[in-house]
Each structure stands twice: as structure tokens, then as C-alpha cells.
Coordinates of C-alpha atoms in Angstrom, one line a residue:
Chain A
M1 CA 15.1 -33.5 3.2
A2 CA 12.2 -31.4 4.5
I3 CA 12.3 -27.8 3.2
K4 CA 12.4 -25.3 6.0
L5 CA 10.4 -22.5 4.4
G6 CA 11.1 -19.9 7.2
E7 CA 14.8 -20.2 6.5
L8 CA 14.6 -19.6 2.7
T9 CA 15.2 -16.3 1.1
C10 CA 14.2 -15.3 -2.4
A11 CA 17.8 -14.8 -3.5
G12 CA 18.9 -18.1 -2.0
T13 CA 16.0 -20.0 -3.5
A14 CA 16.7 -18.7 -6.9
R15 CA 20.4 -19.7 -6.6
R16 CA 19.4 -23.2 -5.4
V17 CA 16.9 -23.7 -8.2
A18 CA 19.5 -22.5 -10.7
S19 CA 22.1 -25.0 -9.4
G20 CA 19.6 -27.9 -9.4
D21 CA 19.8 -28.2 -5.6
L22 CA 16.1 -27.5 -5.2
S23 CA 13.2 -28.1 -7.5
A24 CA 10.6 -25.5 -8.0
A25 CA 7.9 -28.2 -7.9
E26 CA 9.1 -29.5 -4.5
L27 CA 9.1 -25.9 -3.1
I28 CA 5.6 -25.2 -4.4
E29 CA 4.3 -28.4 -2.7
A30 CA 5.9 -27.3 0.6
T31 CA 4.5 -23.8 0.3
L32 CA 1.0 -25.1 -0.5
D33 CA 1.2 -27.5 2.5
A34 CA 2.2 -24.6 4.8
I35 CA -0.7 -22.5 3.6
T36 CA -3.1 -25.4 4.3
A37 CA -1.6 -25.9 7.7
Q38 CA -1.4 -22.2 8.8
D39 CA -3.8 -20.1 6.9
E40 CA -6.9 -21.0 8.9
N41 CA -5.4 -19.2 11.9
L42 CA -3.4 -16.7 9.9
G43 CA -6.0 -15.6 7.4
A44 CA -3.3 -14.1 5.1
F45 CA -4.6 -15.4 1.8
L46 CA -7.8 -14.6 -0.2
A47 CA -6.9 -16.9 -3.1
V48 CA -4.4 -19.7 -3.5
Y49 CA -3.4 -20.5 -7.1
D50 CA -2.5 -24.2 -6.5
K51 CA -3.0 -25.4 -10.0
Q52 CA -1.4 -22.6 -11.8
A53 CA 1.6 -22.6 -9.4
R54 CA 2.2 -26.3 -9.9
Q55 CA 2.1 -25.9 -13.7
R56 CA 4.4 -23.0 -13.5
A57 CA 6.8 -24.8 -11.2
Q58 CA 7.0 -27.7 -13.7
Q59 CA 7.7 -25.3 -16.5
I60 CA 10.5 -23.7 -14.5
D61 CA 12.0 -27.1 -13.6
S62 CA 12.1 -28.1 -17.3
D63 CA 13.4 -24.8 -18.7
A64 CA 17.1 -24.0 -18.2
D65 CA 16.6 -20.4 -19.2
L66 CA 13.9 -19.8 -16.6
R67 CA 16.0 -21.5 -14.0
R68 CA 18.7 -18.9 -14.5
Q69 CA 16.3 -16.0 -13.8
P70 CA 16.8 -13.9 -10.7
L71 CA 13.6 -15.2 -9.0
A72 CA 13.6 -18.7 -10.5
G73 CA 11.1 -20.8 -8.7
V74 CA 10.5 -18.3 -5.9
P75 CA 6.9 -18.4 -4.6
I76 CA 5.5 -14.9 -4.4
A77 CA 2.2 -13.7 -2.8
V78 CA 0.6 -10.5 -4.0
K79 CA -1.9 -8.2 -2.4
D80 CA -5.3 -8.6 -3.8
N81 CA -5.5 -5.1 -5.3
L82 CA -3.2 -6.2 -8.1
C83 CA -4.9 -7.5 -11.2
V84 CA -4.1 -10.9 -12.7
A85 CA -5.8 -11.6 -16.0
G86 CA -8.6 -14.2 -15.6
C87 CA -8.2 -14.4 -11.8
Q88 CA -10.7 -12.9 -9.5
T89 CA -9.5 -9.7 -7.9
T90 CA -11.4 -8.2 -5.0
A91 CA -9.4 -5.3 -3.4
G92 CA -11.0 -6.7 -0.2
S93 CA -14.4 -5.4 -1.3
R94 CA -17.8 -6.8 -2.0
I95 CA -18.3 -4.3 -4.7
L96 CA -15.9 -6.2 -7.0
E97 CA -17.8 -9.4 -6.6
P98 CA -17.3 -10.8 -9.2
F99 CA -14.5 -9.2 -11.1
S100 CA -12.0 -11.0 -13.3
P101 CA -9.6 -8.5 -14.8
P102 CA -8.8 -8.7 -18.5
F103 CA -5.2 -7.7 -17.9
T104 CA -2.3 -8.4 -15.6
A105 CA -0.4 -5.7 -13.5
T106 CA 3.0 -4.8 -14.9
V107 CA 4.7 -5.8 -11.6
I108 CA 3.3 -9.3 -11.8
E109 CA 4.4 -9.7 -15.5
R110 CA 7.8 -8.6 -14.5
L111 CA 8.0 -11.0 -11.5
E112 CA 6.9 -13.9 -13.7
S113 CA 9.4 -13.0 -16.4
A114 CA 12.0 -13.1 -13.6
G115 CA 11.0 -16.7 -12.9
A116 CA 8.8 -16.1 -9.9
V117 CA 5.7 -18.3 -9.2
L118 CA 2.6 -16.5 -8.2
I119 CA 1.2 -18.5 -5.3
G120 CA -1.8 -16.5 -4.4
K121 CA -3.5 -13.2 -3.4
T122 CA -3.3 -11.8 0.1
N123 CA -5.8 -10.1 2.3
L124 CA -6.0 -6.3 2.7
D125 CA -8.2 -3.5 4.1
E126 CA -10.9 -2.8 1.6
F127 CA -9.4 -0.8 -1.3
A128 CA -6.2 -0.5 0.9
M129 CA -8.0 1.8 3.3
G130 CA -6.9 1.0 6.8
S131 CA -4.0 0.2 9.1
S132 CA -5.0 -3.2 10.5
T133 CA -6.5 -5.3 7.7
E134 CA -9.7 -5.3 9.8
N135 CA -11.6 -3.5 7.0
S136 CA -11.4 -6.5 4.7
A137 CA -14.9 -7.6 3.6
F138 CA -13.8 -11.2 3.6
R139 CA -11.7 -12.4 6.5
R140 CA -9.6 -11.4 9.5
T141 CA -5.8 -11.6 9.2
T142 CA -3.8 -12.2 12.4
N143 CA -0.3 -11.2 13.4
P144 CA 1.9 -14.3 13.3
W145 CA 3.8 -13.1 16.4
D146 CA 0.6 -12.9 18.5
I147 CA -2.7 -13.9 16.9
S148 CA -4.7 -11.7 19.2
R149 CA -3.1 -8.7 17.4
V150 CA -3.5 -7.1 14.0
P151 CA -0.9 -7.6 11.4
G152 CA -1.1 -3.9 10.5
G153 CA -2.4 -2.8 7.1
S154 CA -3.4 -2.3 4.6
S155 CA -0.9 -4.9 3.2
G156 CA -1.5 -7.1 6.3
G157 CA -2.0 -10.4 4.4
S158 CA 1.3 -10.0 2.6
A159 CA 3.2 -9.1 5.8
A160 CA 1.7 -12.0 7.7
A161 CA 2.5 -14.5 4.9
V162 CA 6.1 -13.4 4.8
A163 CA 6.5 -13.2 8.6
S164 CA 5.1 -16.6 9.2
G165 CA 7.6 -18.1 6.8
V166 CA 5.0 -19.3 4.3
V167 CA 6.6 -17.2 1.5
A168 CA 9.9 -15.3 1.4
G169 CA 8.6 -12.5 -0.6
A170 CA 5.3 -10.6 -1.3
L171 CA 4.1 -7.5 -2.9
G172 CA 2.1 -4.8 -1.2
S173 CA 1.0 -1.3 -2.0
D174 CA 1.7 1.8 0.1
T175 CA -0.4 4.9 0.0
G176 CA 0.3 6.2 3.5
G177 CA 2.4 3.4 5.1
S178 CA 0.5 0.3 3.9
I179 CA 3.7 -1.6 3.2
R180 CA 6.0 -0.2 6.0
Q181 CA 3.5 -0.3 8.9
P182 CA 2.5 -4.0 8.5
A183 CA 6.1 -4.8 7.9
A184 CA 7.0 -3.2 11.2
F185 CA 4.1 -4.9 13.0
C186 CA 5.0 -8.3 11.6
G187 CA 8.8 -8.0 11.9
V188 CA 9.7 -8.1 8.2
V189 CA 11.3 -5.7 5.7
G190 CA 8.9 -3.5 3.7
L191 CA 9.9 -1.0 1.1
K192 CA 7.9 1.9 -0.5
P193 CA 9.8 3.1 -3.6
T194 CA 10.0 6.7 -4.9
Y195 CA 6.7 7.8 -6.5
G196 CA 7.1 6.7 -10.1
R197 CA 9.8 4.2 -9.6
V198 CA 7.4 1.2 -10.0
S199 CA 4.5 1.0 -12.5
R200 CA 1.0 1.2 -11.0
Y201 CA -0.6 -0.3 -14.1
G202 CA -3.0 -3.0 -12.9
L203 CA -3.0 -1.7 -9.3
I204 CA -6.5 -0.9 -8.2
A205 CA -6.2 2.8 -7.4
F206 CA -6.8 4.3 -4.0
A207 CA -5.0 7.7 -4.1
S208 CA -3.2 8.1 -7.4
S209 CA -0.6 10.7 -6.3
L210 CA 0.4 8.6 -3.3
D211 CA 0.1 4.9 -4.3
Q212 CA 3.3 2.9 -4.9
I213 CA 3.8 -0.9 -5.1
G214 CA 6.7 -2.4 -3.2
P215 CA 8.1 -5.6 -1.7
L216 CA 7.8 -7.3 1.7
T217 CA 10.5 -9.7 2.5
R218 CA 12.5 -11.1 5.4
T219 CA 15.8 -9.8 4.3
V220 CA 17.1 -6.5 2.9
E221 CA 18.8 -8.4 0.0
D222 CA 15.4 -9.8 -1.1
A223 CA 13.7 -6.4 -0.9
A224 CA 16.5 -5.1 -3.2
L225 CA 16.2 -8.0 -5.5
I226 CA 12.4 -7.8 -6.0
L227 CA 12.6 -4.0 -6.4
S228 CA 15.2 -4.3 -9.1
V229 CA 12.8 -6.7 -10.9
I230 CA 9.6 -4.7 -10.7
A231 CA 11.0 -1.1 -11.0
G232 CA 11.4 0.9 -14.2
D233 CA 9.7 2.8 -16.9
D234 CA 6.4 1.4 -18.2
S235 CA 4.5 2.8 -21.2
K236 CA 1.3 1.7 -19.5
D237 CA 1.8 4.1 -16.6
S238 CA 2.8 7.6 -17.7
T239 CA 3.8 8.5 -14.1
T240 CA 6.7 6.1 -14.1
L241 CA 10.2 7.6 -14.1
P242 CA 12.6 7.1 -17.0
D243 CA 15.6 6.7 -14.7
P244 CA 17.7 3.5 -15.0
V245 CA 17.2 0.8 -12.3
P246 CA 20.4 -0.5 -10.8
A247 CA 20.7 -4.1 -9.6
F248 CA 20.3 -2.9 -6.0
Q249 CA 21.0 -6.4 -4.6
N250 CA 24.5 -6.4 -5.9
D251 CA 25.6 -3.2 -4.1
L252 CA 24.3 -3.5 -0.6
E253 CA 27.4 -3.7 1.6
S254 CA 28.7 -0.4 3.0
D255 CA 30.4 1.1 6.0
A256 CA 28.7 3.4 8.5
S257 CA 31.7 5.8 8.7
G258 CA 30.8 9.1 7.2
L259 CA 27.1 8.2 6.9
K260 CA 25.1 11.4 7.8
I261 CA 21.9 10.3 9.5
G262 CA 19.2 12.9 10.2
V263 CA 17.0 12.2 13.3
P264 CA 13.8 14.2 13.2
E265 CA 13.2 15.3 16.7
A266 CA 9.5 14.6 16.8
W267 CA 10.0 11.0 15.7
L268 CA 11.3 10.1 19.1
G269 CA 9.1 12.5 21.0
T270 CA 5.9 12.2 23.0
G271 CA 3.4 9.6 21.9
V272 CA 6.0 7.1 21.0
D273 CA 6.0 3.8 22.9
P274 CA 9.0 3.8 25.3
N275 CA 9.9 0.3 24.1
I276 CA 10.1 1.6 20.5
K277 CA 12.2 4.6 21.6
R278 CA 14.6 2.3 23.4
E279 CA 15.1 -0.1 20.4
V280 CA 15.5 2.7 17.8
T281 CA 17.8 4.7 20.1
A282 CA 20.0 1.7 20.6
V283 CA 20.4 1.1 16.9
L284 CA 21.2 4.8 16.4
A285 CA 23.9 4.6 19.1
E286 CA 25.4 1.5 17.4
L287 CA 25.4 3.3 14.1
E288 CA 27.1 6.2 15.7
A289 CA 29.7 3.9 17.3
A290 CA 30.3 2.4 13.9
G291 CA 31.2 5.9 12.5
A292 CA 27.9 7.4 11.4
Q293 CA 27.2 11.0 12.2
L294 CA 23.8 11.7 13.9
R295 CA 22.2 15.1 13.3
P296 CA 18.9 16.4 14.8
I297 CA 16.6 17.5 12.0
E298 CA 13.5 19.7 12.2
L299 CA 10.7 19.2 9.7
P300 CA 8.7 22.2 10.6
H301 CA 5.5 21.2 8.8
E302 CA 5.5 17.5 9.8
E303 CA 2.9 18.1 12.5
F304 CA 0.4 18.8 9.8
A305 CA 1.2 15.7 7.7
V306 CA -1.6 13.4 8.9
A307 CA -4.3 16.0 8.3
T308 CA -2.8 16.9 4.9
Y309 CA -2.6 13.3 4.0
Y310 CA -6.2 12.5 4.9
V311 CA -7.5 15.5 3.0
I312 CA -5.6 14.5 -0.2
A313 CA -6.0 10.7 0.1
T314 CA -9.8 10.9 0.7
A315 CA -10.2 13.4 -2.1
E316 CA -8.4 11.2 -4.6
A317 CA -10.2 8.1 -3.3
S318 CA -13.6 9.7 -3.7
S319 CA -12.7 10.5 -7.3
N320 CA -11.1 7.1 -8.1
L321 CA -14.0 5.1 -6.5
A322 CA -16.6 7.0 -8.5
R323 CA -16.0 4.3 -11.1
Y324 CA -17.8 1.7 -9.0
D325 CA -21.3 2.3 -10.2
G326 CA -22.5 -1.2 -11.1
V327 CA -22.4 -0.6 -14.8
R328 CA -19.2 -2.1 -16.2
Y329 CA -18.0 -4.6 -13.6
G330 CA -18.6 -6.0 -10.1
F331 CA -21.7 -6.0 -8.0
R332 CA -24.9 -4.4 -9.3
A333 CA -28.0 -3.7 -7.2
E334 CA -31.0 -4.1 -9.4
S335 CA -33.3 -1.1 -9.7
N336 CA -35.6 0.4 -12.4
D337 CA -34.0 3.8 -11.9
L338 CA -30.5 4.6 -12.9
A339 CA -29.7 7.0 -10.0
D340 CA -31.0 4.4 -7.5
M341 CA -29.1 1.7 -9.2
Y342 CA -25.8 3.7 -8.7
A343 CA -26.6 4.6 -5.1
N344 CA -27.9 1.1 -4.1
T345 CA -24.9 -0.6 -5.7
R346 CA -22.4 1.7 -3.9
S347 CA -24.2 1.6 -0.6
G348 CA -24.5 -2.2 -0.6
G349 CA -21.1 -2.9 -2.1
F350 CA -18.8 -0.6 -0.1
G351 CA -17.9 -1.1 3.6
N352 CA -18.1 1.5 6.3
E353 CA -14.6 2.8 6.2
V354 CA -14.6 3.2 2.4
K355 CA -18.0 5.0 2.6
R356 CA -16.6 7.3 5.3
R357 CA -13.6 8.2 3.2
I358 CA -15.7 8.7 0.0
L359 CA -17.9 11.1 2.0
L360 CA -14.9 13.0 3.4
G361 CA -13.3 13.2 0.0
T362 CA -16.5 14.3 -1.7
F363 CA -16.9 17.0 0.9
V364 CA -13.3 18.4 0.7
L365 CA -13.7 18.6 -3.1
S366 CA -17.2 20.1 -3.1
A367 CA -18.0 23.6 -4.3
G368 CA -17.4 26.1 -1.5
Y369 CA -15.0 23.9 0.4
Y370 CA -12.4 22.9 -2.2
D371 CA -10.0 25.8 -1.6
A372 CA -10.3 25.6 2.2
Y373 CA -9.5 21.9 2.4
Y374 CA -8.0 20.3 -0.8
G375 CA -6.3 23.4 -2.2
R376 CA -4.8 24.3 1.2
A377 CA -3.7 20.7 1.8
Q378 CA -1.8 20.7 -1.5
C379 CA 0.0 23.9 -0.5
V380 CA 0.9 22.4 2.9
R381 CA 2.2 19.4 0.9
T382 CA 4.5 21.8 -1.0
L383 CA 5.9 23.1 2.3
L384 CA 6.4 19.5 3.6
C385 CA 8.4 18.6 0.4
K386 CA 10.6 21.7 1.0
D387 CA 11.2 20.6 4.6
F388 CA 12.5 17.3 3.2
N389 CA 14.6 18.9 0.5
Q390 CA 16.3 21.1 3.1
A391 CA 16.9 18.1 5.4
F392 CA 18.5 16.1 2.5
A393 CA 20.9 19.1 1.8
D394 CA 22.5 18.2 5.1
V395 CA 22.0 14.5 5.6
D396 CA 22.0 11.2 3.5
I397 CA 19.0 9.6 5.2
L398 CA 16.4 10.1 7.9
V399 CA 15.9 7.5 10.6
G400 CA 13.3 6.9 13.2
P401 CA 10.5 4.5 14.2
T402 CA 8.1 3.2 11.6
T403 CA 5.2 3.4 14.0
P404 CA 4.5 5.0 17.3
S405 CA 3.3 1.6 18.8
T406 CA 3.9 -2.1 18.2
A407 CA 1.0 -4.2 16.8
F408 CA -2.2 -3.3 18.6
A409 CA -5.0 -5.8 19.6
I410 CA -7.7 -6.8 17.1
G411 CA -10.7 -4.5 17.7
E412 CA -8.7 -2.0 19.7
K413 CA -9.0 0.9 17.3
A414 CA -11.8 -0.4 15.0
D415 CA -14.4 2.1 16.3
N416 CA -12.2 5.1 16.4
P417 CA -11.2 6.3 12.8
L418 CA -9.2 9.2 14.0
E419 CA -7.0 7.1 16.3
M420 CA -6.5 4.6 13.5
Y421 CA -5.4 7.5 11.2
L422 CA -2.9 8.7 13.8
S423 CA -1.1 5.3 13.7
D424 CA 0.2 6.4 10.3
V425 CA 1.9 9.5 11.7
F426 CA 5.5 8.6 10.7
T427 CA 4.7 7.0 7.4
V428 CA 2.4 9.4 5.5
T429 CA 5.2 12.0 5.0
A430 CA 7.2 9.8 2.6
N431 CA 4.0 9.4 0.4
L432 CA 3.2 13.1 0.5
A433 CA 6.7 14.0 -0.6
G434 CA 7.0 11.0 -3.0
L435 CA 10.2 9.7 -1.2
P436 CA 11.4 6.1 -0.8
G437 CA 11.1 4.6 2.7
I438 CA 11.9 1.2 4.1
S439 CA 11.0 -0.4 7.4
V440 CA 13.4 -2.9 8.8
P441 CA 13.0 -4.9 12.0
C442 CA 15.3 -3.5 14.7
G443 CA 14.2 -5.3 17.9
Q444 CA 11.3 -6.4 20.1
D445 CA 9.2 -4.8 22.7
D446 CA 8.8 -6.2 26.3
A447 CA 6.0 -8.4 25.0
G448 CA 8.2 -9.9 22.2
L449 CA 6.5 -8.0 19.4
P450 CA 8.6 -6.7 16.6
V451 CA 9.7 -3.0 16.4
G452 CA 10.3 -1.5 13.0
L453 CA 12.8 1.2 12.2
Q454 CA 12.1 3.4 9.2
I455 CA 14.7 4.9 6.9
I456 CA 13.6 7.6 4.4
G457 CA 15.8 8.7 1.6
P458 CA 15.8 11.5 -1.1
A459 CA 13.9 10.9 -4.3
L460 CA 15.4 7.9 -6.2
G461 CA 17.6 7.2 -3.2
E462 CA 16.5 3.5 -2.9
A463 CA 20.2 2.4 -3.0
K464 CA 21.0 4.6 0.0
I465 CA 18.1 3.4 2.2
L466 CA 18.7 -0.3 1.2
K467 CA 22.4 0.0 2.1
A468 CA 21.5 1.6 5.5
A469 CA 18.9 -1.1 6.1
R470 CA 21.5 -3.8 5.3
L471 CA 23.9 -2.2 7.9
I472 CA 21.1 -2.3 10.5
E473 CA 20.3 -5.9 9.6
Q474 CA 24.0 -6.8 10.2
L475 CA 24.2 -4.9 13.5
R476 CA 20.9 -6.5 14.6
G477 CA 21.6 -10.1 13.7
P478 CA 19.1 -12.8 12.7
F479 CA 15.4 -11.9 13.2
G480 CA 12.3 -14.1 12.7
P481 CA 10.5 -15.8 11.2
A482 CA 7.6 -15.5 13.7
P483 CA 6.8 -18.3 16.0
T484 CA 4.7 -20.9 14.2
V485 CA 1.1 -20.0 14.2
Chain B
M1 CA -17.3 22.6 12.2
G2 CA -20.6 21.1 13.2
V3 CA -22.2 18.6 10.8
S4 CA -26.0 18.6 10.5
P5 CA -28.1 15.6 9.2
E6 CA -29.0 17.8 6.2
F7 CA -25.4 18.3 5.4
V8 CA -24.7 14.6 5.6
D9 CA -27.6 14.1 3.1
Y10 CA -26.1 16.6 0.7
V11 CA -22.7 15.1 0.7
A12 CA -24.1 11.5 0.4
K13 CA -26.1 12.6 -2.6
L14 CA -23.0 14.0 -4.2
A15 CA -21.2 10.8 -3.5
K16 CA -24.1 8.6 -4.8
L17 CA -24.5 6.8 -1.5
H18 CA -27.7 6.0 0.4
L19 CA -27.4 6.2 4.2
A20 CA -29.9 4.6 6.5
D21 CA -31.3 7.0 9.2
D22 CA -29.4 5.2 11.9
E23 CA -26.2 5.5 9.9
K24 CA -26.5 9.3 9.5
D25 CA -25.9 10.2 13.1
A26 CA -22.8 8.1 13.2
V27 CA -21.5 9.5 10.0
A28 CA -22.3 13.1 11.2
S29 CA -20.3 12.5 14.3
D30 CA -17.4 10.9 12.5
L31 CA -17.2 13.6 9.9
A32 CA -17.4 16.3 12.6
G33 CA -14.4 14.8 14.4
V34 CA -12.3 14.4 11.3
L35 CA -13.2 17.9 10.0
E36 CA -12.2 19.4 13.3
F37 CA -8.9 17.5 13.0
F38 CA -8.4 18.9 9.4
A39 CA -9.0 22.4 10.8
Q40 CA -5.4 22.5 12.1
L41 CA -4.3 23.2 8.5
D42 CA -5.8 26.7 9.0
R43 CA -2.8 27.5 11.2
V44 CA -0.3 27.1 8.3
D45 CA 0.7 30.2 6.4
I46 CA 0.3 29.4 2.7
T47 CA 0.8 32.9 1.4
D48 CA 2.6 32.6 -2.0
V49 CA 3.0 28.8 -1.6
P50 CA 2.0 27.0 -4.8
P51 CA 0.0 23.7 -4.6
T52 CA 1.9 20.5 -5.3
K53 CA 1.0 19.3 -8.8
H54 CA 3.5 16.4 -9.1
V55 CA 6.0 15.4 -6.4
V56 CA 8.8 14.3 -8.7
G57 CA 8.2 17.1 -11.3
L58 CA 7.1 15.0 -14.4
S59 CA 5.0 16.9 -16.8
N60 CA 3.4 16.4 -20.3
V61 CA 4.4 12.7 -20.7
E62 CA 3.5 11.8 -24.3
R63 CA 3.5 8.6 -26.2
S64 CA 4.1 8.1 -29.9
D65 CA 1.0 8.6 -32.0
V66 CA 0.8 5.0 -33.2
K67 CA -2.0 2.5 -33.1
S68 CA -1.6 -0.3 -30.5
P69 CA -4.0 -3.1 -29.7
S70 CA -6.7 -2.4 -27.1
L71 CA -9.0 -4.8 -25.2
S72 CA -11.5 -6.7 -27.3
T73 CA -15.2 -5.9 -26.9
D74 CA -15.8 -9.4 -25.4
K75 CA -13.2 -8.8 -22.7
V76 CA -14.6 -5.4 -21.9
L77 CA -18.1 -6.7 -21.6
A78 CA -17.2 -9.9 -19.7
N79 CA -17.6 -8.4 -16.2
T80 CA -20.9 -6.7 -16.5
A81 CA -24.3 -7.8 -15.2
D82 CA -26.2 -7.2 -18.4
T83 CA -25.3 -6.7 -22.1
D84 CA -27.1 -6.3 -25.4
E85 CA -24.9 -7.0 -28.4
D86 CA -21.9 -4.7 -27.9
H87 CA -23.5 -2.5 -25.2
F88 CA -23.8 -2.3 -21.5
V89 CA -27.4 -2.4 -20.4
V90 CA -28.5 0.0 -17.6
P91 CA -31.9 1.0 -16.3
K92 CA -33.7 3.6 -18.4
V93 CA -32.2 7.1 -18.0
L94 CA -35.2 9.2 -19.2
P95 CA -38.8 8.7 -18.0
D96 CA -41.4 7.2 -20.4

């Protein structure tokens, strides 16, 4: 019987592998065939680990203990800013050519311990800087719903791989919306955990106070399952939280009655595509009809969030990316002079958007400007965190659109950095305040493109947002996978 | 704020980036646009507001003072362009 990849879930696959109904080896062959058939048009993958995946699948098929693990035999794709020992890792940049990390990211070790099969690495905007995956130094990724459109970014390869049905689960990283925005554009579920919920060890850093790793899946149950596997304290990342990690996937069902939903007024205001407003409003009305209470919420400092975000994110990026100097790893431009070697390496290795952000970040941290930009932005961030704390004193979750528009055309915003930055308007706040957020598909626009609905919860409120996302998934009914590319 | 070519040169030097002459104008105009956008933060009253240091409030995370294995020298040197015994080789730092 042919395997219909687009109908598989991570949880369902693991159950079938455990029962002997499906062999991991058979599933890996079907996945590799699908990548061969689709990826020329989709451009989701930067590397496919065919040999390792086949070996690993055989190992799982012959090991009863592994077959009982929660992700037994499940092919998982990971964004190529996550390190895997001995496998080239690029972060979508020429400056890491070649770089083969000596260690493996904690999240990948945890996935593998849970029985998952690492199938390959997915495309991304260079160093995760972008909202369209157009900034990758290597290839273009298309949106499986319409290949003339971007998949979103920066985890665009992971979102496209999941949306197309090639894999049921993938990992991305989210610094200002880089999991949730591509999830919305590609019609999949994307979850950014609370800051510190998931170890960042082995994630190539962009902005260390904002970065979090999280899952992209087609179902809420799968997002919960992968989160429960990858989350938790890690001695290799001192910013991880010691709090226990529940089995989120076992406690997803709930009732809308009594659920207090805050609706930030600006999220459905001007600048939001009327199609998106229509779809999100319809879901809110259904939740209300099912017993939820809707309350308008004001986040007084939210209008400053994108500017605050770009000051802090570029500042941290300029500092993190100072390490790429050609000395210890990656590309080196030859020169007889050390200072020239540094500058030539960086100028030749980084792409334009990365250089733009390094320059901005260097400026906002420079003597004479630090207080006016970086210092001030960190104070505005405090005010924004207070806005959220006040909101969560009254409501359980906040709900609105993930993005102001559906997937835009390839090239449409490539020459206008500011317009590209503004596409993150609803997602950056959760990173600034360290809060968990999830995007769940809630409908389609008139052109048939997916619309994402975002749920933000209080710190460590992953269970709350997953339950709400599951409710919405049930109200909405089946969604995707995308039409075959 | 306006961004002059000299200012672009100054920031590029701090960032250890070389910019070609034709890149400088584009960078100046991009920076000017984004910095004008950042200027909206001047409207926020931040009197007596402390800067955010950590969003979830963790501080002073310590580990036990025990030895644990670290990467071998071979692995650390494996990704560099040039080595000499256990060292990274870089162009001469001081003039002859």
C-alpha cells in the first residue's frame, strides 16, 4: 500500500511504527522519494541525509525499545541553523562555507533519543534574518500553496517541507516571528515557546535574548508532542528554565466555556488585509458562540514594538556575528594583513541584509548613541512586558492574526527592508516579552492562500495556547496539506 | 537623522566591513530610513523605567565546580583554514 505522506502525523506515525503496522525504513524511502520529486520546485532542503536516515530507520525497525519512543520512525527536518556533529551547517550563509560542527544541538539529540529520524536540513534566510527566505545565499524556497509566492521566513524551508506533506514535523527558530510567520504563510502550525523553555545549545545565534527553537507541524497534537520532547532544562544553556515539562500532547482537549480571550484592538485595525480580518473574526465569533468570553485589550506600547525589536535584534546580531572573522571556522579571505583579512572575509562572506543589520546594530551600540537607541529600546521593552502582564491579569490568552497579509509574491518586498520589517508587526512582541505564541491555520483568503491565527499566552503558558489552538483546529476542520507542487 | 558617507565609513570600520563606493550610497539611504523609523522611540516616556535585563527573571545561574570533558584540540582546529601544531594561523599582527 502506498504511503500517503500528507495524511501522516508525527503522533500517528509513531503509533503505527510501535504497533508494527508501518516500518521506519519504508517511510524513509517514501519521504526520500517525495523530496526527490518535489524539492526542485519547492527548494525546501539544503541537505538531505539519505544514508544516515536509512541506517537510522533500520536501527529503529530492529530495536523494540526505540519503536516504543514517542517519535519512533518519524522523519523530521530541521532548519539549517541547528548544528549536527559532522554535518555541514550553513545558517544560509556563504561565511560558514565550509563548517562542520563538532557538536550536536540539544534539541536534535532529544529528537533522536525520542526515536525521530533526521531527514535533512531546511533552507532559511541567512542567519535567520528575514521574513521570506529570499535572503538565503543558496536557493529560493517557494510556497507550496502558490509557487510564485514566498513561504515566509526565516524558517521558510521547514514550513514549506511540512506544508507540502514531505514531512509531518520540522524544527525552526523564532527571533521575531520566524516560526509563526512562515507557519501562517504555509498553512501549518508553528509554535514559539517561552524564552528559556527550550535549550538553544547548538543553535547558531542571531539575537540571544529573543531566539527560541520550536516545532512546525500540520496538527496541534504534533506541535505539543515535539515540544514535550525538546523542552526542558539543559546544563549546556544556562538560560533554560528549570520548570517541569508536561506531556502537552496528553492534555489538549478543552471546552471554550469560560475561556477569557483578549483581543488586542490594534491587531484587527488598519493595515490588516480584510480577508485576514474576516477569517480571524469568524473564528472569534465561533469561540464566543461556544462559550468563550471576548474582551478588548489595549497594549499601549505595542505601536513601538517593531522599532524596539529591530534596535535590540540588530544590536545583539552585530555582537553575535562578530565571531565570523575567518580565523576559527568558515570562509577566510586571504590577505597579508590581519585587519584586512577580517574585513575582506566578512564583506565577502555575508549577504546584504546581514551586513545591513550588522551596520545598524553596530551603530545603535556605538559610543554616543548607545543610550539613545539600545538603552532606550530596553526600557520600552520593559513597558511592553508590563502591558502583557496587565493583560494576562484579566484574560487567559490573546488572539489575533499572525500576519497583516497572506504570503506575498517573491521579490515583492526584497528591495524595501522597512516594509519587510513591518511584516513582523504582530509576532515580534512575543519575543520581546519572552512569551509563548502559536500560529494555527484558521482559513483561506480569496486567492486560496492560508490565513494564520496567533495565540499568545503568559510565560510558561504553552499548555493554554496549545489547548486553545486545538479548539480552533476542531472548529475549523481539516486543513491542508498544500496542493501538490 | 541624515546619514553621511563619512558616517557610513565610520560604522563600517567599527563593524569590520568593507563597502564598495557604489554600496555606500545605498547603505546610507537604508540606514537613514531605518533610523528615522527608530526615532519614534523618542516619544515614549521612559522616566524611572528600568531596562529589561532578562525577560523571565533568571539571574546568576551557576554550575557545580567540577571538571567535565571539553572539545579536543583536533576538533577545535578542524574547521580552520590554516593551523600550525596546536594553533590557528593568522596574518602577521605586528609589522616587521
